[in-house]
Short mmCIF file of C-alpha atoms in Angstrom, two decimals:
data_model
loop_
_atom_site.label_atom_id
_atom_site.label_comp_id
_atom_site.label_asym_id
_atom_site.label_seq_id
_atom_site.Cartn_x
_atom_site.Cartn_y
_atom_site.Cartn_z
CA UNK A 1 -18.00 -32.50 54.31
CA UNK A 2 -16.08 -35.39 52.59
CA UNK A 3 -14.42 -35.29 49.72
CA UNK A 4 -14.28 -37.63 46.70
CA UNK A 5 -12.70 -37.83 43.49
CA UNK A 6 -14.87 -38.75 40.82
CA UNK A 7 -14.14 -39.79 37.22
CA UNK A 8 -15.63 -38.17 34.37
CA UNK A 9 -15.56 -39.62 30.84
CA UNK A 10 -19.18 -37.36 29.53
CA UNK A 11 -20.61 -40.88 29.26
CA UNK A 12 -23.47 -41.87 30.86
CA UNK A 13 -22.03 -44.25 33.22
CA UNK A 14 -20.10 -41.04 35.15
CA UNK A 15 -22.24 -39.06 34.96
CA UNK A 16 -24.34 -41.22 37.16
CA UNK A 17 -21.43 -42.15 38.98
CA UNK A 18 -21.22 -38.27 39.94
CA UNK A 19 -24.87 -38.02 40.75
CA UNK A 20 -24.52 -40.94 43.26
CA UNK A 21 -21.53 -39.09 45.06
CA UNK A 22 -23.51 -36.06 45.01
CA UNK A 23 -26.48 -37.90 46.62
CA UNK A 24 -23.92 -39.37 49.18
CA UNK A 25 -23.20 -35.75 50.02
CA UNK A 26 -19.18 -35.76 49.05
CA UNK A 27 -17.77 -32.90 48.07
CA UNK A 28 -16.64 -34.01 44.39
CA UNK A 29 -13.57 -33.14 42.51
CA UNK A 30 -14.07 -34.15 39.10
CA UNK A 31 -11.45 -35.21 36.73
CA UNK A 32 -11.40 -35.74 33.05
CA UNK A 33 -8.52 -36.94 30.77
CA UNK A 34 -7.25 -35.69 27.33
CA UNK A 35 -5.43 -38.57 26.22
CA UNK A 36 -5.90 -37.81 22.77
CA UNK A 37 -9.46 -39.09 22.14
CA UNK A 38 -10.59 -38.58 18.67
CA UNK A 39 -13.62 -37.01 20.06
CA UNK A 40 -13.61 -33.70 21.66
CA UNK A 41 -16.98 -33.40 22.57
CA UNK A 42 -16.47 -35.51 25.53
CA UNK A 43 -14.33 -33.20 27.24
CA UNK A 44 -17.24 -30.51 26.83
CA UNK A 45 -19.47 -32.70 28.16
CA UNK A 46 -17.52 -33.77 31.15
CA UNK A 47 -17.41 -29.92 31.90
CA UNK A 48 -20.87 -29.16 31.45
CA UNK A 49 -21.63 -32.39 33.49
CA UNK A 50 -19.32 -31.52 36.32
CA UNK A 51 -21.06 -28.12 36.62
CA UNK A 52 -24.76 -29.24 36.38
CA UNK A 53 -24.20 -31.49 39.07
CA UNK A 54 -22.25 -29.49 41.39
CA UNK A 55 -18.94 -30.46 41.46
CA UNK A 56 -16.27 -28.62 44.10
CA UNK A 57 -13.61 -28.55 41.40
CA UNK A 58 -12.94 -29.95 37.83
CA UNK A 59 -9.98 -30.93 36.58
CA UNK A 60 -8.65 -31.98 33.24
CA UNK A 61 -5.57 -34.11 32.80
CA UNK A 62 -3.76 -34.04 29.27
CA UNK A 63 -1.68 -37.36 28.60
CA UNK A 64 -0.58 -38.12 25.00
CA UNK A 65 -1.21 -41.58 24.69
CA UNK A 66 -1.65 -40.97 21.10
CA UNK A 67 2.58 -41.31 20.40
CA UNK A 68 2.31 -44.74 21.11
CA UNK A 69 -0.95 -45.73 19.31
CA UNK A 70 -2.56 -48.91 19.96
CA UNK A 71 -6.36 -48.47 20.04
CA UNK A 72 -8.72 -47.00 17.54
CA UNK A 73 -9.93 -44.49 20.20
CA UNK A 74 -6.46 -42.84 20.18
CA UNK A 75 -5.14 -43.99 16.72
CA UNK A 76 -6.23 -42.69 13.46
CA UNK A 77 -4.89 -45.24 11.44
CA UNK A 78 -7.43 -48.30 13.33
CA UNK A 79 -10.74 -47.90 12.43
CA UNK A 80 -13.57 -47.99 14.76
CA UNK A 81 -16.33 -50.52 13.54
CA UNK A 82 -19.72 -49.77 13.02
CA UNK A 83 -20.72 -52.95 15.16
CA UNK A 84 -17.56 -54.73 16.59
CA UNK A 85 -19.27 -58.61 17.14
CA UNK A 86 -17.34 -60.86 19.67
CA UNK A 87 -13.82 -60.38 19.45
CA UNK A 88 -11.62 -61.13 22.20
CA UNK A 89 -10.31 -57.61 22.80
CA UNK A 90 -12.14 -54.75 21.50
CA UNK A 91 -9.94 -52.39 19.39
CA UNK A 92 -11.71 -49.27 21.33
CA UNK A 93 -9.75 -51.08 24.41
CA UNK A 94 -7.29 -48.26 25.30
CA UNK A 95 -4.42 -50.53 26.95
CA UNK A 96 -4.06 -49.88 30.64
CA UNK A 97 -6.49 -46.92 30.89
CA UNK A 98 -8.14 -47.19 34.14
CA UNK A 99 -4.87 -48.25 35.65
CA UNK A 100 -3.28 -44.78 34.74
CA UNK A 101 -7.00 -42.85 35.61
CA UNK A 102 -6.99 -44.46 39.11
CA UNK A 103 -3.24 -43.42 39.49
CA UNK A 104 -3.96 -39.99 38.98
CA UNK A 105 -7.30 -39.83 40.95
CA UNK A 106 -5.09 -41.28 43.95
CA UNK A 107 -2.36 -38.41 43.13
CA UNK A 108 -5.01 -35.97 43.36
CA UNK A 109 -6.91 -37.71 46.18
CA UNK A 110 -3.48 -37.63 48.25
CA UNK A 111 -3.26 -33.95 47.70
CA UNK A 112 -6.92 -33.13 48.45
CA UNK A 113 -6.92 -35.90 51.57
CA UNK A 114 -9.81 -37.22 49.52
CA UNK A 115 -10.13 -40.86 50.50
CA UNK A 116 -13.24 -42.31 47.91
CA UNK A 117 -12.69 -42.49 44.19
CA UNK A 118 -15.71 -42.92 41.89
CA UNK A 119 -15.27 -44.91 39.13
CA UNK A 120 -18.51 -46.09 36.76
CA UNK A 121 -17.02 -49.09 35.76
CA UNK A 122 -19.83 -52.00 35.82
CA UNK A 123 -20.50 -55.52 34.36
CA UNK A 124 -22.04 -54.51 31.02
CA UNK A 125 -18.67 -53.45 30.17
CA UNK A 126 -16.72 -56.27 31.64
CA UNK A 127 -17.18 -58.25 28.77
CA UNK A 128 -14.51 -56.70 27.01
CA UNK A 129 -12.52 -54.69 28.92
CA UNK A 130 -9.75 -56.15 31.49
CA UNK A 131 -9.76 -52.96 33.61
CA UNK A 132 -13.54 -52.75 34.57
CA UNK A 133 -13.51 -56.19 36.65
CA UNK A 134 -14.43 -56.05 40.39
CA UNK A 135 -10.58 -58.16 40.57
CA UNK A 136 -8.87 -55.46 38.97
CA UNK A 137 -10.76 -52.60 41.02
CA UNK A 138 -9.98 -54.36 44.46
CA UNK A 139 -6.34 -55.35 43.63
CA UNK A 140 -5.78 -51.48 42.88
CA UNK A 141 -7.34 -50.56 45.78
CA UNK A 142 -4.64 -53.05 47.40
CA UNK A 143 -1.71 -51.10 45.18
CA UNK A 144 -2.78 -47.57 46.20
CA UNK A 145 -2.80 -48.41 49.55
CA UNK A 146 0.51 -49.41 49.59
CA UNK A 147 2.32 -46.77 47.25
CA UNK A 148 0.87 -43.74 48.77
CA UNK A 149 0.68 -42.57 52.31
CA UNK A 150 -2.27 -43.98 53.42
CA UNK A 151 -0.63 -46.89 55.03
CA UNK A 152 1.88 -44.82 56.93
CA UNK A 153 -1.00 -42.96 57.76
CA UNK A 154 -2.91 -45.60 58.76
CA UNK A 155 -6.28 -44.91 56.62
CA UNK A 156 -7.13 -46.77 53.08
CA UNK A 157 -8.62 -46.13 50.13
CA UNK A 158 -12.21 -46.78 48.88
CA UNK A 159 -12.53 -46.91 45.25
CA UNK A 160 -16.42 -46.90 45.09
CA UNK A 161 -17.95 -48.50 42.13
CA UNK A 162 -21.85 -48.13 42.60
CA UNK A 163 -22.32 -49.00 38.95
CA UNK A 164 -20.82 -52.58 39.00
CA UNK A 165 -23.52 -54.76 39.31
CA UNK A 166 -26.27 -52.54 37.67
CA UNK A 167 -27.84 -53.49 34.20
CA UNK A 168 -27.60 -49.84 31.86
CA UNK A 169 -31.45 -49.77 32.34
CA UNK A 170 -30.71 -49.62 36.18
CA UNK A 171 -27.96 -47.01 35.50
CA UNK A 172 -30.39 -44.69 33.61
CA UNK A 173 -33.33 -45.04 35.90
CA UNK A 174 -31.12 -44.36 39.02
CA UNK A 175 -29.44 -40.98 37.47
CA UNK A 176 -33.01 -40.17 36.17
CA UNK A 177 -34.15 -40.19 39.81
CA UNK A 178 -30.97 -38.30 40.83
CA UNK A 179 -31.76 -35.26 38.10
CA UNK A 180 -28.98 -36.20 35.83
CA UNK A 181 -29.81 -34.82 32.32
CA UNK A 182 -28.62 -37.49 29.92
CA UNK A 183 -28.83 -35.10 27.02
CA UNK A 184 -25.38 -33.63 28.05
CA UNK A 185 -23.88 -36.85 28.09
CA UNK A 186 -22.64 -38.76 25.29
CA UNK A 187 -21.61 -42.46 24.72
CA UNK A 188 -20.84 -42.72 20.68
CA UNK A 189 -17.57 -43.81 19.23
CA UNK A 190 -18.41 -42.02 16.21
CA UNK A 191 -20.41 -38.95 17.11
CA UNK A 192 -20.60 -36.29 14.08
CA UNK A 193 -18.65 -32.74 14.18
CA UNK A 194 -21.51 -31.52 16.18
CA UNK A 195 -21.36 -34.40 18.84
CA UNK A 196 -24.57 -36.09 17.39
CA UNK A 197 -24.67 -39.96 17.74
CA UNK A 198 -24.11 -42.44 15.21
CA UNK A 199 -27.03 -44.58 16.72
CA UNK A 200 -25.40 -48.05 15.53
CA UNK A 201 -21.94 -48.46 17.02
CA UNK A 202 -21.94 -50.74 19.99
CA UNK A 203 -21.64 -48.13 22.48
CA UNK A 204 -25.19 -46.35 21.07
CA UNK A 205 -26.79 -49.66 20.66
CA UNK A 206 -25.98 -50.42 24.63
CA UNK A 207 -27.25 -47.11 25.30
CA UNK A 208 -30.45 -47.02 23.18
CA UNK A 209 -31.45 -50.47 24.81
CA UNK A 210 -30.92 -49.20 28.25
CA UNK A 211 -33.13 -46.32 27.68
CA UNK A 212 -35.76 -48.62 26.04
CA UNK A 213 -35.76 -50.86 28.68
CA UNK A 214 -35.78 -48.17 31.50
CA UNK A 215 -38.80 -46.86 30.01
CA UNK A 216 -37.33 -43.15 29.78
CA UNK A 217 -37.21 -41.31 26.84
CA UNK A 218 -34.00 -41.25 24.86
CA UNK A 219 -33.03 -37.52 24.83
CA UNK A 220 -29.97 -38.51 22.67
CA UNK A 221 -29.63 -36.27 19.59
CA UNK A 222 -28.57 -38.83 16.86
CA UNK A 223 -27.50 -38.28 13.33
CA UNK A 224 -30.07 -38.23 10.29
CA UNK A 225 -29.60 -40.83 8.34
CA UNK B 1 15.19 -60.04 21.63
CA UNK B 2 13.09 -59.55 24.46
CA UNK B 3 11.55 -55.87 24.94
CA UNK B 4 11.56 -54.17 27.85
CA UNK B 5 10.31 -50.96 29.04
CA UNK B 6 12.87 -48.82 31.18
CA UNK B 7 12.08 -46.15 33.58
CA UNK B 8 14.58 -43.17 33.20
CA UNK B 9 14.79 -40.32 35.18
CA UNK B 10 17.88 -38.98 34.36
CA UNK B 11 19.46 -39.79 37.77
CA UNK B 12 22.03 -42.43 39.09
CA UNK B 13 19.82 -45.15 39.75
CA UNK B 14 17.81 -45.68 36.56
CA UNK B 15 20.48 -45.16 34.75
CA UNK B 16 22.29 -48.27 36.05
CA UNK B 17 18.98 -49.96 35.50
CA UNK B 18 18.98 -49.60 32.03
CA UNK B 19 22.85 -50.44 31.99
CA UNK B 20 21.52 -53.48 33.68
CA UNK B 21 18.56 -54.39 31.29
CA UNK B 22 20.75 -53.81 28.33
CA UNK B 23 23.51 -56.24 29.83
CA UNK B 24 20.35 -58.79 30.23
CA UNK B 25 20.02 -58.26 26.20
CA UNK B 26 16.79 -56.73 26.06
CA UNK B 27 15.70 -54.40 23.68
CA UNK B 28 14.94 -51.33 25.78
CA UNK B 29 12.24 -48.81 25.71
CA UNK B 30 13.04 -45.76 27.93
CA UNK B 31 10.07 -43.82 29.55
CA UNK B 32 10.66 -40.49 30.94
CA UNK B 33 8.12 -37.88 32.39
CA UNK B 34 7.92 -34.40 32.14
CA UNK B 35 5.63 -34.25 35.14
CA UNK B 36 6.61 -30.31 35.68
CA UNK B 37 9.76 -31.09 37.55
CA UNK B 38 11.55 -27.99 38.34
CA UNK B 39 14.81 -29.15 36.79
CA UNK B 40 14.66 -29.58 33.11
CA UNK B 41 18.00 -30.74 32.94
CA UNK B 42 16.70 -34.13 33.88
CA UNK B 43 14.97 -34.88 31.00
CA UNK B 44 18.13 -34.06 28.77
CA UNK B 45 20.12 -36.07 30.92
CA UNK B 46 17.36 -39.08 30.15
CA UNK B 47 17.52 -38.53 26.35
CA UNK B 48 21.27 -38.65 26.37
CA UNK B 49 21.58 -41.50 29.10
CA UNK B 50 18.84 -43.40 26.41
CA UNK B 51 21.05 -42.58 23.58
CA UNK B 52 24.54 -43.55 25.01
CA UNK B 53 23.15 -46.88 26.49
CA UNK B 54 21.52 -48.36 23.23
CA UNK B 55 17.90 -47.44 23.90
CA UNK B 56 15.48 -48.70 21.00
CA UNK B 57 13.24 -45.77 21.51
CA UNK B 58 12.87 -42.87 23.87
CA UNK B 59 9.64 -41.63 24.85
CA UNK B 60 8.75 -38.52 26.71
CA UNK B 61 5.46 -38.45 28.62
CA UNK B 62 4.07 -34.98 29.80
CA UNK B 63 1.68 -35.07 32.54
CA UNK B 64 0.71 -31.72 34.01
CA UNK B 65 0.81 -32.66 38.19
CA UNK B 66 1.67 -29.02 38.66
CA UNK B 67 -2.09 -28.18 38.58
CA UNK B 68 -2.17 -30.06 41.21
CA UNK B 69 0.67 -28.86 43.71
CA UNK B 70 1.48 -31.07 46.41
CA UNK B 71 5.15 -31.67 46.20
CA UNK B 72 8.12 -29.40 46.51
CA UNK B 73 9.56 -30.91 43.30
CA UNK B 74 6.22 -29.65 41.15
CA UNK B 75 5.01 -26.56 43.62
CA UNK B 76 7.18 -23.62 43.63
CA UNK B 77 5.25 -22.63 46.73
CA UNK B 78 7.29 -25.25 48.76
CA UNK B 79 10.72 -25.16 49.02
CA UNK B 80 13.18 -28.01 48.93
CA UNK B 81 14.99 -27.89 52.14
CA UNK B 82 18.92 -28.25 51.88
CA UNK B 83 18.84 -31.27 53.98
CA UNK B 84 15.31 -32.65 55.32
CA UNK B 85 16.36 -34.60 58.58
CA UNK B 86 14.09 -37.61 59.26
CA UNK B 87 10.57 -36.26 58.28
CA UNK B 88 7.83 -38.79 57.92
CA UNK B 89 7.34 -37.84 54.72
CA UNK B 90 9.84 -35.71 52.83
CA UNK B 91 8.18 -32.69 50.91
CA UNK B 92 9.80 -34.07 47.97
CA UNK B 93 7.56 -36.83 47.73
CA UNK B 94 5.62 -36.85 44.57
CA UNK B 95 2.07 -38.27 45.32
CA UNK B 96 1.31 -41.50 43.37
CA UNK B 97 4.43 -40.96 41.50
CA UNK B 98 5.71 -44.66 40.89
CA UNK B 99 2.06 -45.91 40.55
CA UNK B 100 1.46 -43.45 37.73
CA UNK B 101 4.82 -44.20 36.09
CA UNK B 102 4.38 -47.73 36.09
CA UNK B 103 1.03 -47.61 34.79
CA UNK B 104 2.24 -45.62 31.65
CA UNK B 105 5.02 -48.35 31.46
CA UNK B 106 2.30 -50.89 31.28
CA UNK B 107 0.27 -49.26 28.78
CA UNK B 108 3.30 -48.57 26.37
CA UNK B 109 4.36 -52.46 27.40
CA UNK B 110 1.12 -53.52 26.51
CA UNK B 111 1.05 -52.19 22.77
CA UNK B 112 4.86 -53.62 22.25
CA UNK B 113 4.39 -56.54 23.81
CA UNK B 114 6.95 -55.64 26.43
CA UNK B 115 6.40 -57.83 29.41
CA UNK B 116 9.35 -55.93 31.22
CA UNK B 117 9.50 -53.30 33.13
CA UNK B 118 12.47 -52.13 34.78
CA UNK B 119 12.25 -49.20 37.74
CA UNK B 120 15.34 -48.22 39.95
CA UNK B 121 13.79 -48.27 43.20
CA UNK B 122 15.91 -49.48 46.16
CA UNK B 123 15.61 -49.72 49.82
CA UNK B 124 17.87 -46.61 50.70
CA UNK B 125 14.87 -44.94 48.95
CA UNK B 126 12.26 -46.73 50.90
CA UNK B 127 13.27 -44.64 54.00
CA UNK B 128 10.70 -42.16 52.73
CA UNK B 129 8.99 -43.25 49.64
CA UNK B 130 6.10 -45.73 50.14
CA UNK B 131 5.98 -45.99 46.18
CA UNK B 132 9.50 -47.63 46.38
CA UNK B 133 8.52 -50.52 48.55
CA UNK B 134 8.85 -53.89 47.53
CA UNK B 135 5.39 -54.76 48.75
CA UNK B 136 3.99 -52.15 46.59
CA UNK B 137 5.98 -53.20 43.23
CA UNK B 138 4.42 -56.77 44.10
CA UNK B 139 1.28 -55.43 44.54
CA UNK B 140 1.37 -53.40 41.59
CA UNK B 141 2.10 -56.25 39.23
CA UNK B 142 -0.44 -58.35 40.45
CA UNK B 143 -2.88 -55.50 39.63
CA UNK B 144 -1.45 -54.88 36.36
CA UNK B 145 -2.03 -58.51 35.36
CA UNK B 146 -5.85 -58.10 36.09
CA UNK B 147 -5.92 -54.61 34.59
CA UNK B 148 -4.46 -55.43 31.14
CA UNK B 149 -4.56 -58.04 28.44
CA UNK B 150 -2.25 -60.13 30.43
CA UNK B 151 -4.46 -62.61 32.50
CA UNK B 152 -6.82 -62.97 29.29
CA UNK B 153 -3.72 -63.80 26.82
CA UNK B 154 -2.05 -65.79 29.58
CA UNK B 155 1.23 -64.24 30.36
CA UNK B 156 2.56 -62.20 33.09
CA UNK B 157 4.16 -58.71 33.84
CA UNK B 158 7.31 -58.78 35.17
CA UNK B 159 8.54 -55.70 37.08
CA UNK B 160 12.37 -55.52 37.11
CA UNK B 161 13.86 -54.07 40.25
CA UNK B 162 17.55 -54.93 40.10
CA UNK B 163 18.57 -51.87 42.39
CA UNK B 164 15.98 -52.57 45.11
CA UNK B 165 18.54 -54.41 47.65
CA UNK B 166 21.83 -52.87 46.85
CA UNK B 167 23.59 -50.01 48.49
CA UNK B 168 24.21 -46.73 46.43
CA UNK B 169 27.93 -47.93 46.18
CA UNK B 170 26.92 -51.47 45.09
CA UNK B 171 24.76 -49.50 42.21
CA UNK B 172 27.51 -47.21 41.59
CA UNK B 173 29.88 -50.22 41.46
CA UNK B 174 27.63 -52.44 39.15
CA UNK B 175 26.97 -49.01 36.63
CA UNK B 176 30.89 -48.53 36.26
CA UNK B 177 31.49 -51.92 35.61
CA UNK B 178 28.64 -51.64 32.61
CA UNK B 179 30.00 -48.72 31.58
CA UNK B 180 27.62 -45.96 32.67
CA UNK B 181 29.06 -42.50 32.65
CA UNK B 182 27.78 -40.95 35.51
CA UNK B 183 28.69 -37.38 34.64
CA UNK B 184 25.80 -37.73 32.51
CA UNK B 185 23.27 -38.52 35.15
CA UNK B 186 21.54 -35.83 37.84
CA UNK B 187 20.79 -36.55 41.28
CA UNK B 188 20.43 -33.15 42.89
CA UNK B 189 17.16 -31.45 44.47
CA UNK B 190 18.80 -27.98 43.82
CA UNK B 191 20.87 -27.97 40.50
CA UNK B 192 21.80 -24.45 38.57
CA UNK B 193 20.70 -23.40 35.71
CA UNK B 194 23.92 -25.13 33.98
CA UNK B 195 22.75 -28.55 35.77
CA UNK B 196 25.68 -28.46 38.14
CA UNK B 197 24.49 -30.49 41.44
CA UNK B 198 24.43 -28.29 45.10
CA UNK B 199 26.43 -30.92 47.03
CA UNK B 200 24.35 -30.41 49.91
CA UNK B 201 21.04 -31.60 49.37
CA UNK B 202 19.99 -35.14 50.84
CA UNK B 203 20.09 -36.87 47.16
CA UNK B 204 23.63 -35.10 46.85
CA UNK B 205 25.00 -36.24 50.32
CA UNK B 206 23.71 -39.72 49.37
CA UNK B 207 25.33 -39.64 46.15
CA UNK B 208 28.56 -38.72 47.43
CA UNK B 209 28.85 -41.11 50.09
CA UNK B 210 28.07 -43.68 47.46
CA UNK B 211 31.29 -42.65 45.31
CA UNK B 212 33.17 -42.49 48.17
CA UNK B 213 32.09 -45.71 49.59
CA UNK B 214 32.51 -47.60 45.89
CA UNK B 215 35.68 -46.29 45.71
CA UNK B 216 34.93 -44.71 42.22
CA UNK B 217 35.67 -41.34 41.16
CA UNK B 218 32.91 -38.91 41.48
CA UNK B 219 32.60 -37.19 38.04
CA UNK B 220 29.72 -35.11 39.48
CA UNK B 221 29.87 -31.54 38.24
CA UNK B 222 29.26 -29.32 41.80
CA UNK B 223 28.67 -25.57 42.05
CA UNK B 224 31.39 -23.80 43.10
CA UNK B 225 30.85 -22.47 46.68
#
């Protein structure tokens, strides 16, 4: 069975990505990052999703991005706005995050001889985050071919982005068909201490609209207001 | 004053790299990694070198590569041979290391608005390590341009590799002229608990030959044998 590294954030997209990788018969090694994000529930969700979807092993890499600040997701002094509007760069952008995550995935992949890396980037996120673009992903692939044993050993990395062209509704329909339990996933930027979603941040809005458009009941646990 | 991120390993090459960056009037932010390497003295050396050469700030990023093993430098079950000979890939290769290190440098650089990243790769190391090649460095630069705010904001990363074409002797001559105290640096793969070099591993052999060829007294503290 061929091996794959699957980046897992605890969110809806990466859970769907893992389900797709499993449906293609990959032995999946899931990788999450404890990067000082405010919401610890994301890490619990990731571990639960990995187990539920039959990952061969789940690994958590701790990286202390908090020491540098610079993003609302890692810096307590920057507030996450309820809705961000059309700023050039959202305050929730974490500098170079996907480059760091993919580099670790390549490191683990090289050790495991897993040549496929799944990452749940998609065109909806692309609007604000430079490291979700197809051009970045393809450039990363070339860089990884050069910066690991791949070129010397005569093989190439495959960066799988099955969600790249999907709408949120299509992602939800695909994952539902593959048996993903979306109540296990968290998307909200401002969840409460029990992990319940705020229902109003950009990420919640996108998710809600996705379930509505997919015609799938939204299993998200929302805070009472 | 323009800012630069300088990757610092505690070794001779990266210390020279920092001295070069300082001589070019960069305000230097040095970055070292605690990646579970066996030799903790490397981290002390890095902090001392940063201070001695006037870095504006020194940062240590801890990343637990030990959980995955795969290299003699991070896995206690793999011995570092006294001399490796001409293996295709040295056991001291750490998978994707420079890709991970440069990604973090880009993250910090983005936060600090430092567009220059110094890394002390050189053609002597190239013999065994894929992530020291010029082609990899250039590909990383393109990837970083795409995966950070650079392209949206209309600027480009500059990855500075001043040592790329230098012999070890030239590196030592350059650093000596810039006042680097090489007794503060460590290159050995098998130092003792006081940080004294073994004098016989590949890295020691390269360093010794470099001082001899440069005609510079070798200040390295070697173990008595």
